[in-house]
Amino acid sequence: SQSVGTLQRARTETHKSHTFVATLSPQSVSSIAHKLGIGYEDACKRLISTLRCDGYKYVFCSVEGSEVCHQLSAEELLNSDLQKQGTDTETTKTLKTSVQKPVLASACPGWICYAEKTQGAAVLDHVSRVRSPQSVMGSLVKSAVSKREMIPYSQVYHVTIMPCYDKKLEASRADFLSKEHDCPETDLVLSTAESFDLWGVVEPTEVSVNQCFDSVLTDDSFPFETPSGGGSGGFAERILYHISRSFNCPGQLDITFKQLRNKDLLEAVVKINDTEYRVAKAYGFRNIQNIIQKIKHKKCNYDYIELMACPSGCLNGGGQIKLEDSSELTAITAVYSSASSEKLKPAKTLESEIFLTSYKAVEKTASALSSQW
């Protein structure tokens, strides 16, 4: 059960001897910052302080996982081009996977659940094999903490705070259980609203604690930054930056998204190393269904599409603190954007296979659906 009650029992009964760690999403931080009327960095520090005082040994940010996703998604997109050309380069040796174009982002569990339950290979063959930021963090956090603390992997209890209730379903997928250690990579997911209700109004603390995010990949702290490219993680934009870096292109990319039929459907065309890349953002199921129909009729000429189930994307996720009116979403977006950074991380080569997964059609029976989700 992915609930506050389960977490409270874990802390006091079932897992009280474990080392508790947390991963915060920038969307959740932005929602809480708006609720408290404070800035992004201040909200990060208050939340980190609150969690540390509540016994959480490490506090990470899922942006670190996002940057891994962006880098590997860029390599995957390049591989899709190379496979089509029958070419082998250094890129294919780093990440041995490619999918059909247009490549569809796999970070949104609501969209993935819909695709697996209602679409066949014609659509699923386009879905990125790169895990979501939450899942990437799950694959890294317990290993890192167990090594640093010199404790068994299974003695680490990993909690994430996310803007979406479907992240609970994602964490429960059999694919995201550690087969080697026979335990979940992410033990429990709280929505933004649940975490805010659990810890109350996060007040400044007088207790002297480390108010920086821990880094799962380095020994340094992780900055209070959000990825440029929008409140859903910036996949469409960040992937282009990584492709540009892979070709050692000088100067800044000029990425300008233009609105199409509605505010949740955007596209951009960018030339990198004499190749033109067409990317899009499509939020909400109305836009997703239109994209799917174009793919099925082979009329979708994008290279990559950032798909999110929620209208307006992840900052408007169903697990966020309830908004009174639409102007509040604009304010939350401003909080998120205030911490936006175009800097690319990580630059080092990663052992990529652990960050990959696959998606397949689910048989339309009650037992199959319940076992998958």
XYZ file of N, CA and C in Angstrom, residues 78-212:
405
model
N 19.578 9.518 -31.180
C 20.657 9.421 -32.164
C 20.774 7.993 -32.702
N 20.632 7.016 -31.830
C 20.698 5.619 -32.256
C 19.585 5.269 -33.234
N 18.423 5.877 -33.036
C 17.309 5.625 -33.941
C 17.648 6.105 -35.347
N 18.364 7.224 -35.436
C 18.835 7.717 -36.732
C 19.882 6.781 -37.323
N 20.842 6.382 -36.473
C 21.944 5.546 -36.948
C 21.465 4.174 -37.401
N 20.504 3.618 -36.674
C 19.960 2.317 -37.038
C 19.291 2.392 -38.409
N 18.588 3.491 -38.639
C 17.912 3.682 -39.914
C 18.930 3.778 -41.056
N 20.091 4.379 -40.739
C 21.134 4.553 -41.755
C 22.050 3.335 -41.853
N 21.918 2.391 -40.898
C 22.798 1.239 -40.872
C 24.217 1.600 -40.473
N 24.341 2.644 -39.617
C 25.652 3.162 -39.220
C 25.948 2.793 -37.783
N 27.218 2.537 -37.485
C 27.659 2.279 -36.111
C 28.661 3.353 -35.706
N 28.411 3.996 -34.556
C 29.348 5.007 -34.062
C 29.584 4.774 -32.589
N 30.378 5.642 -31.990
C 30.673 5.541 -30.565
C 29.404 5.636 -29.745
N 28.401 6.368 -30.252
C 27.157 6.530 -29.513
C 26.475 5.183 -29.289
N 26.429 4.355 -30.336
C 25.735 3.077 -30.208
C 26.430 2.151 -29.215
N 27.712 2.350 -28.979
C 28.427 1.514 -28.017
C 28.112 1.929 -26.582
N 27.684 3.180 -26.414
C 27.347 3.668 -25.087
C 25.956 3.196 -24.667
N 25.006 3.306 -25.576
C 23.628 2.926 -25.281
C 23.141 2.000 -26.387
N 22.975 0.732 -26.066
C 22.640 -0.241 -27.100
C 21.122 -0.406 -27.209
N 20.429 0.670 -27.506
C 18.997 0.588 -27.722
C 18.556 1.700 -28.642
N 17.530 1.427 -29.405
C 16.902 2.447 -30.232
C 15.443 2.056 -30.404
N 14.610 3.022 -30.668
C 13.196 2.757 -30.906
C 12.783 3.491 -32.168
N 11.609 3.165 -32.653
C 11.131 3.793 -33.874
C 10.793 5.258 -33.635
N 11.003 6.063 -34.645
C 10.600 7.465 -34.574
C 9.137 7.607 -35.028
N 8.423 8.580 -34.429
C 8.887 9.488 -33.383
C 9.051 8.762 -32.052
N 10.124 9.106 -31.339
C 10.343 8.543 -30.011
C 9.409 9.254 -29.035
N 8.676 8.484 -28.246
C 7.706 9.032 -27.301
C 8.255 8.939 -25.876
N 8.256 10.030 -25.166
C 8.770 10.056 -23.792
C 8.020 9.048 -22.921
N 8.743 8.423 -22.000
C 8.146 7.393 -21.138
C 8.106 7.815 -19.675
N 8.286 9.109 -19.398
C 8.397 9.568 -18.010
C 7.063 9.646 -17.285
N 5.955 9.691 -18.033
C 4.625 9.861 -17.411
C 3.946 8.512 -17.253
N 3.742 8.037 -16.015
C 3.135 6.722 -15.817
C 1.666 6.663 -16.229
N 0.971 7.806 -16.189
C -0.424 7.832 -16.637
C -0.518 7.529 -18.119
N 0.351 8.153 -18.903
C 0.387 7.904 -20.342
C 0.854 6.481 -20.637
N 1.849 5.992 -19.906
C 2.362 4.641 -20.131
C 1.299 3.592 -19.808
N 0.585 3.791 -18.728
C -0.486 2.868 -18.342
C -1.546 2.805 -19.447
N -1.921 3.971 -19.964
C -2.897 4.060 -21.059
C -2.378 3.333 -22.295
N -1.105 3.572 -22.638
C -0.531 2.968 -23.834
C -0.480 1.445 -23.726
N -0.088 0.939 -22.565
C 0.019 -0.512 -22.390
C -1.342 -1.190 -22.388
N -2.347 -0.517 -21.867
C -3.675 -1.130 -21.750
C -4.514 -0.993 -23.015
N -4.231 0.020 -23.839
C -5.122 0.277 -24.978
C -4.424 0.260 -26.340
N -3.088 0.281 -26.351
C -2.377 0.357 -27.625
C -1.490 -0.876 -27.816
N -1.266 -1.230 -29.044
C -0.412 -2.371 -29.352
C 0.979 -1.938 -29.749
N 1.663 -2.841 -30.432
C 3.049 -2.595 -30.819
C 3.190 -1.391 -31.741
N 2.143 -1.073 -32.492
C 2.205 0.061 -33.414
C 2.556 1.356 -32.690
N 2.172 1.461 -31.419
C 2.495 2.637 -30.611
C 3.629 2.334 -29.631
N 3.581 1.187 -28.967
C 4.580 0.867 -27.946
C 5.983 0.748 -28.516
N 6.104 0.419 -29.800
C 7.424 0.352 -30.429
C 8.086 1.719 -30.539
N 7.323 2.774 -30.292
C 7.856 4.137 -30.345
C 8.228 4.669 -28.954
N 7.842 3.962 -27.896
C 8.030 4.468 -26.536
C 9.486 4.303 -26.103
N 10.047 5.370 -25.577
C 11.437 5.358 -25.107
C 11.651 4.266 -24.073
N 12.800 3.599 -24.164
C 13.142 2.565 -23.185
C 13.852 3.146 -21.967
N 14.123 4.438 -21.980
C 14.785 5.070 -20.838
C 13.777 5.237 -19.701
N 14.173 4.845 -18.522
C 13.280 4.945 -17.364
C 12.934 6.396 -17.038
N 11.921 6.578 -16.214
C 11.534 7.916 -15.751
C 12.535 8.423 -14.712
N 12.543 9.735 -14.424
C 13.443 10.256 -13.387
C 13.268 9.576 -12.034
N 12.017 9.324 -11.630
C 11.804 8.638 -10.349
C 12.437 7.253 -10.379
N 12.254 6.531 -11.479
C 12.784 5.179 -11.575
C 14.306 5.174 -11.673
N 14.869 6.169 -12.366
C 16.328 6.288 -12.419
C 16.881 6.509 -11.015
N 16.241 7.406 -10.260
C 16.686 7.630 -8.886
C 16.543 6.349 -8.066
N 15.471 5.619 -8.297
C 15.290 4.355 -7.603
C 16.419 3.379 -7.873
N 16.893 3.357 -9.126
C 17.966 2.430 -9.487
C 19.306 2.834 -8.905
N 19.431 4.081 -8.484
C 20.703 4.598 -7.977
C 20.765 4.742 -6.459
N 19.670 5.192 -5.862
C 19.699 5.662 -4.469
C 20.115 4.578 -3.486
N 19.456 3.425 -3.539
C 19.746 2.403 -2.526
C 21.175 1.880 -2.629
N 21.654 1.730 -3.864
C 23.041 1.279 -4.045
C 24.021 2.283 -3.461
N 23.773 3.573 -3.757
C 24.676 4.627 -3.276
C 24.669 4.706 -1.751
N 23.480 4.691 -1.158
C 23.369 4.827 0.296
C 23.937 3.604 1.005
N 23.669 2.420 0.472
C 24.180 1.204 1.127
C 25.709 1.193 1.137
N 26.320 1.705 0.061
C 27.783 1.767 0.014
C 28.321 2.827 0.968
N 27.684 3.999 0.995
C 28.166 5.085 1.859
C 28.005 4.742 3.333
N 26.911 4.092 3.675
C 26.639 3.765 5.078
C 27.132 2.380 5.474
N 27.591 1.618 4.462
C 28.064 0.246 4.694
C 26.988 -0.602 5.371
N 25.801 -0.570 4.770
C 24.667 -1.362 5.251
C 24.095 -2.140 4.063
N 23.316 -3.189 4.315
C 22.711 -3.941 3.207
C 21.762 -3.059 2.389
N 21.693 -3.330 1.109
C 20.791 -2.622 0.188
C 19.359 -2.630 0.715
N 18.929 -3.778 1.218
C 17.549 -3.940 1.677
C 17.245 -3.173 2.959
N 18.288 -2.629 3.610
C 18.077 -1.857 4.827
C 17.851 -0.370 4.556
N 17.839 0.006 3.284
C 17.554 1.391 2.901
C 16.086 1.494 2.513
N 15.377 2.448 3.095
C 13.952 2.661 2.791
C 13.844 3.987 2.032
N 13.445 3.880 0.755
C 13.458 5.030 -0.149
C 12.043 5.570 -0.375
N 11.835 6.833 0.000
C 10.548 7.516 -0.161
C 10.712 8.620 -1.205
N 9.752 8.727 -2.135
C 9.775 9.836 -3.082
C 8.532 10.697 -2.900
N 8.681 11.978 -3.215
C 7.558 12.924 -3.150
C 7.339 13.448 -4.558
N 6.171 13.134 -5.113
C 5.905 13.353 -6.530
C 4.589 14.098 -6.760
N 4.448 14.752 -7.925
C 3.242 15.532 -8.215
C 2.085 14.702 -8.738
N 2.253 13.371 -8.797
C 1.322 12.520 -9.529
C 1.044 11.235 -8.757
N -0.236 10.890 -8.594
C -0.583 9.649 -7.904
C -0.147 8.417 -8.692
N -0.084 8.516 -10.014
C 0.316 7.372 -10.825
C 1.772 6.976 -10.593
N 2.557 7.862 -9.969
C 3.927 7.491 -9.621
C 3.940 6.356 -8.593
N 2.876 6.226 -7.809
C 2.754 5.105 -6.882
C 2.664 3.795 -7.668
N 1.885 3.823 -8.755
C 1.735 2.643 -9.601
C 3.058 2.301 -10.282
N 3.739 3.329 -10.751
C 5.031 3.109 -11.403
C 6.012 2.419 -10.455
N 6.091 2.902 -9.229
C 7.038 2.330 -8.261
C 6.714 0.877 -7.933
N 5.450 0.482 -8.128
C 5.020 -0.880 -7.797
C 5.203 -1.868 -8.935
N 5.623 -1.379 -10.104
C 5.814 -2.277 -11.243
C 6.885 -3.332 -10.921
N 6.639 -4.549 -11.372
C 7.598 -5.636 -11.137
C 8.951 -5.331 -11.772
N 8.946 -4.588 -12.874
C 10.204 -4.243 -13.558
C 11.110 -3.380 -12.690
N 10.519 -2.671 -11.724
C 11.289 -1.740 -10.907
C 11.529 -2.270 -9.498
N 11.520 -3.594 -9.367
C 11.944 -4.256 -8.139
C 13.364 -4.765 -8.360
N 14.195 -4.629 -7.365
C 15.560 -5.136 -7.484
C 15.532 -6.656 -7.379
N 15.822 -7.309 -8.504
C 15.815 -8.777 -8.509
C 16.985 -9.327 -7.692
N 18.097 -8.596 -7.719
C 19.277 -9.048 -6.977
C 19.033 -9.029 -5.474
N 18.309 -8.002 -5.009
C 18.117 -7.835 -3.567
C 16.693 -8.164 -3.111
N 15.810 -8.495 -4.057
C 14.436 -8.899 -3.754
C 13.695 -7.859 -2.914
N 13.768 -6.605 -3.353
C 13.029 -5.544 -2.672
C 12.809 -4.392 -3.652
N 11.859 -3.512 -3.355
C 11.596 -2.401 -4.271
C 12.779 -1.433 -4.333
N 12.967 -0.809 -5.496
C 13.952 0.261 -5.609
C 13.429 1.530 -4.944
N 12.131 1.761 -5.106
C 11.446 2.856 -4.406
C 10.368 2.235 -3.546
N 10.486 2.388 -2.228
C 9.566 1.691 -1.321
C 8.202 2.336 -1.257
N 8.169 3.666 -1.286
C 6.884 4.343 -1.090
C 6.898 5.714 -1.761
N 5.776 6.057 -2.376
C 5.621 7.352 -3.042
C 4.510 8.140 -2.345
N 4.827 9.373 -1.976
C 3.816 10.289 -1.452
C 3.543 11.360 -2.501
N 2.282 11.741 -2.635
C 1.968 12.880 -3.489
C 2.387 14.163 -2.774
N 2.475 15.240 -3.521
C 2.808 16.540 -2.918
C 1.834 16.870 -1.794
N 0.541 16.702 -2.088
C -0.484 17.041 -1.101
C -0.374 16.168 0.140
N -0.109 14.885 -0.036
C 0.042 13.983 1.109
C 1.234 14.384 1.963
N 2.343 14.719 1.321
C 3.530 15.090 2.088
C 3.308 16.394 2.843
N 2.594 17.328 2.233
C 2.314 18.606 2.888
C 1.395 18.404 4.097
N 0.405 17.540 3.931
C -0.494 17.235 5.053
C 0.251 16.500 6.169
N 1.177 15.625 5.783
C 1.905 14.825 6.775
C 2.816 15.685 7.628
N 3.579 16.566 6.989
C 4.560 17.361 7.720
C 4.050 18.754 8.086
N 2.848 19.082 7.642
C 2.261 20.375 7.991
C 2.942 21.523 7.273
N 2.645 22.739 7.708
C 3.279 23.916 7.140
C 4.742 23.902 7.547
N 5.609 23.835 6.560
C 7.028 23.686 6.835
C 7.606 25.020 7.286
N 7.878 25.128 8.556
C 8.407 26.378 9.116
C 9.935 26.364 9.081
N 10.558 27.528 9.071
C 12.024 27.568 9.158
C 12.476 26.896 10.448
N 13.543 26.149 10.366
C 14.013 25.444 11.554
C 15.234 26.131 12.155
N 15.306 26.099 13.443
C 16.474 26.655 14.133
C 17.555 25.580 14.326
N 17.189 24.331 14.015
C 18.134 23.237 14.199
C 19.223 23.320 13.140
N 20.443 23.158 13.561
C 21.570 23.246 12.625
C 21.707 21.921 11.876
N 21.133 21.862 10.667
C 21.240 20.666 9.834
C 21.692 21.078 8.438
N 22.194 20.104 7.715
C 22.594 20.328 6.328
C 21.348 20.603 5.489
N 21.270 21.787 4.892
C 20.101 22.152 4.101
C 20.373 22.076 2.607
N 21.274 21.196 2.198
C 21.584 20.999 0.781
C 21.079 19.630 0.328
